JSON list of C-alpha atoms in Angstrom, two decimals:
[
{"chain": "A", "resi": 1, "resn": "UNK", "atom": "CA", "xyz": [-8.78, -6.01, 14.15]},
{"chain": "A", "resi": 2, "resn": "UNK", "atom": "CA", "xyz": [-7.40, -9.08, 12.36]},
{"chain": "A", "resi": 3, "resn": "UNK", "atom": "CA", "xyz": [-3.67, -9.65, 12.14]},
{"chain": "A", "resi": 4, "resn": "UNK", "atom": "CA", "xyz": [-2.26, -8.90, 8.68]},
{"chain": "A", "resi": 5, "resn": "UNK", "atom": "CA", "xyz": [0.38, -11.23, 7.26]},
{"chain": "A", "resi": 6, "resn": "UNK", "atom": "CA", "xyz": [2.67, -10.51, 4.31]},
{"chain": "A", "resi": 7, "resn": "UNK", "atom": "CA", "xyz": [4.39, -13.19, 2.25]},
{"chain": "A", "resi": 8, "resn": "UNK", "atom": "CA", "xyz": [6.90, -12.56, -0.54]},
{"chain": "A", "resi": 9, "resn": "UNK", "atom": "CA", "xyz": [5.72, -14.39, -3.66]},
{"chain": "A", "resi": 10, "resn": "UNK", "atom": "CA", "xyz": [8.47, -13.13, -5.98]},
{"chain": "A", "resi": 11, "resn": "UNK", "atom": "CA", "xyz": [10.99, -10.29, -6.13]},
{"chain": "A", "resi": 12, "resn": "UNK", "atom": "CA", "xyz": [8.26, -7.85, -7.21]},
{"chain": "A", "resi": 13, "resn": "UNK", "atom": "CA", "xyz": [5.12, -9.33, -5.59]},
{"chain": "A", "resi": 14, "resn": "UNK", "atom": "CA", "xyz": [3.93, -9.56, -1.96]},
{"chain": "A", "resi": 15, "resn": "UNK", "atom": "CA", "xyz": [0.75, -11.31, -0.83]},
{"chain": "A", "resi": 16, "resn": "UNK", "atom": "CA", "xyz": [-1.26, -9.57, 1.92]},
{"chain": "A", "resi": 17, "resn": "UNK", "atom": "CA", "xyz": [-3.63, -11.70, 4.01]},
{"chain": "A", "resi": 18, "resn": "UNK", "atom": "CA", "xyz": [-5.31, -12.27, 7.34]},
{"chain": "A", "resi": 19, "resn": "UNK", "atom": "CA", "xyz": [-5.19, -15.73, 8.95]},
{"chain": "A", "resi": 20, "resn": "UNK", "atom": "CA", "xyz": [-8.38, -16.70, 7.10]},
{"chain": "A", "resi": 21, "resn": "UNK", "atom": "CA", "xyz": [-8.32, -14.86, 3.74]},
{"chain": "A", "resi": 22, "resn": "UNK", "atom": "CA", "xyz": [-6.17, -13.19, 1.10]},
{"chain": "A", "resi": 23, "resn": "UNK", "atom": "CA", "xyz": [-6.78, -9.43, 1.01]},
{"chain": "A", "resi": 24, "resn": "UNK", "atom": "CA", "xyz": [-4.68, -8.76, -2.07]},
{"chain": "A", "resi": 25, "resn": "UNK", "atom": "CA", "xyz": [-1.19, -8.23, -3.40]},
{"chain": "A", "resi": 26, "resn": "UNK", "atom": "CA", "xyz": [1.35, -5.43, -3.74]},
{"chain": "A", "resi": 27, "resn": "UNK", "atom": "CA", "xyz": [3.34, -5.39, -6.97]},
{"chain": "A", "resi": 28, "resn": "UNK", "atom": "CA", "xyz": [6.47, -3.27, -7.53]},
{"chain": "A", "resi": 29, "resn": "UNK", "atom": "CA", "xyz": [6.13, -1.61, -10.91]},
{"chain": "A", "resi": 30, "resn": "UNK", "atom": "CA", "xyz": [8.31, 1.14, -12.43]},
{"chain": "A", "resi": 31, "resn": "UNK", "atom": "CA", "xyz": [9.30, 2.74, -9.13]},
{"chain": "A", "resi": 32, "resn": "UNK", "atom": "CA", "xyz": [5.81, 2.60, -7.61]},
{"chain": "A", "resi": 33, "resn": "UNK", "atom": "CA", "xyz": [3.85, 0.01, -5.66]},
{"chain": "A", "resi": 34, "resn": "UNK", "atom": "CA", "xyz": [0.48, -1.12, -6.99]},
{"chain": "A", "resi": 35, "resn": "UNK", "atom": "CA", "xyz": [-2.07, -2.42, -4.46]},
{"chain": "A", "resi": 36, "resn": "UNK", "atom": "CA", "xyz": [-4.30, -5.12, -5.98]},
{"chain": "A", "resi": 37, "resn": "UNK", "atom": "CA", "xyz": [-7.41, -6.36, -4.16]},
{"chain": "A", "resi": 38, "resn": "UNK", "atom": "CA", "xyz": [-8.29, -10.03, -4.61]},
{"chain": "A", "resi": 39, "resn": "UNK", "atom": "CA", "xyz": [-6.89, -13.52, -4.15]},
{"chain": "A", "resi": 40, "resn": "UNK", "atom": "CA", "xyz": [-5.27, -13.73, -7.60]},
{"chain": "A", "resi": 41, "resn": "UNK", "atom": "CA", "xyz": [-2.95, -10.89, -8.67]},
{"chain": "A", "resi": 42, "resn": "UNK", "atom": "CA", "xyz": [-3.62, -11.62, -12.36]},
{"chain": "A", "resi": 43, "resn": "UNK", "atom": "CA", "xyz": [-7.24, -10.50, -11.95]},
{"chain": "A", "resi": 44, "resn": "UNK", "atom": "CA", "xyz": [-6.91, -8.22, -8.92]},
{"chain": "A", "resi": 45, "resn": "UNK", "atom": "CA", "xyz": [-8.71, -4.89, -8.81]},
{"chain": "A", "resi": 46, "resn": "UNK", "atom": "CA", "xyz": [-6.27, -1.96, -8.64]},
{"chain": "A", "resi": 47, "resn": "UNK", "atom": "CA", "xyz": [-6.80, -0.09, -5.37]},
{"chain": "A", "resi": 48, "resn": "UNK", "atom": "CA", "xyz": [-4.12, 2.49, -6.13]},
{"chain": "A", "resi": 49, "resn": "UNK", "atom": "CA", "xyz": [-0.46, 3.30, -6.85]},
{"chain": "A", "resi": 50, "resn": "UNK", "atom": "CA", "xyz": [1.75, 4.39, -3.97]},
{"chain": "A", "resi": 51, "resn": "UNK", "atom": "CA", "xyz": [5.30, 5.72, -3.55]},
{"chain": "A", "resi": 52, "resn": "UNK", "atom": "CA", "xyz": [6.17, 3.08, -0.92]},
{"chain": "A", "resi": 53, "resn": "UNK", "atom": "CA", "xyz": [5.37, -0.55, -0.26]},
{"chain": "A", "resi": 54, "resn": "UNK", "atom": "CA", "xyz": [4.22, 0.36, 3.25]},
{"chain": "A", "resi": 55, "resn": "UNK", "atom": "CA", "xyz": [1.54, 2.73, 1.96]},
{"chain": "A", "resi": 56, "resn": "UNK", "atom": "CA", "xyz": [0.28, 0.11, -0.50]},
{"chain": "A", "resi": 57, "resn": "UNK", "atom": "CA", "xyz": [0.11, -2.50, 2.28]},
{"chain": "A", "resi": 58, "resn": "UNK", "atom": "CA", "xyz": [-1.78, -0.08, 4.49]},
{"chain": "A", "resi": 59, "resn": "UNK", "atom": "CA", "xyz": [-4.26, 0.66, 1.69]},
{"chain": "A", "resi": 60, "resn": "UNK", "atom": "CA", "xyz": [-5.11, -3.04, 1.45]},
{"chain": "A", "resi": 61, "resn": "UNK", "atom": "CA", "xyz": [-5.28, -3.44, 5.22]},
{"chain": "A", "resi": 62, "resn": "UNK", "atom": "CA", "xyz": [-7.68, -0.54, 5.67]},
{"chain": "A", "resi": 63, "resn": "UNK", "atom": "CA", "xyz": [-9.76, -1.13, 2.57]},
{"chain": "A", "resi": 64, "resn": "UNK", "atom": "CA", "xyz": [-13.34, -2.10, 3.45]},
{"chain": "A", "resi": 65, "resn": "UNK", "atom": "CA", "xyz": [-14.16, -5.60, 2.33]},
{"chain": "A", "resi": 66, "resn": "UNK", "atom": "CA", "xyz": [-17.58, -6.98, 1.48]},
{"chain": "A", "resi": 67, "resn": "UNK", "atom": "CA", "xyz": [-18.85, -10.03, 3.31]}
]
């Protein structure tokens, strides 16, 4: 399994990636954490809303990705 790296982009946005690709972003929004799949959070596909940042990160990490 590839190592997952998180990088804080701003106070309400975290980028989630592996060493070779961006998996998505987690955005804090009104007391929830929105997992967005894709390299650009402006056009990311919403994976789901979660009560914690950890659950949102895990959703992106475990989400199947197409090749």
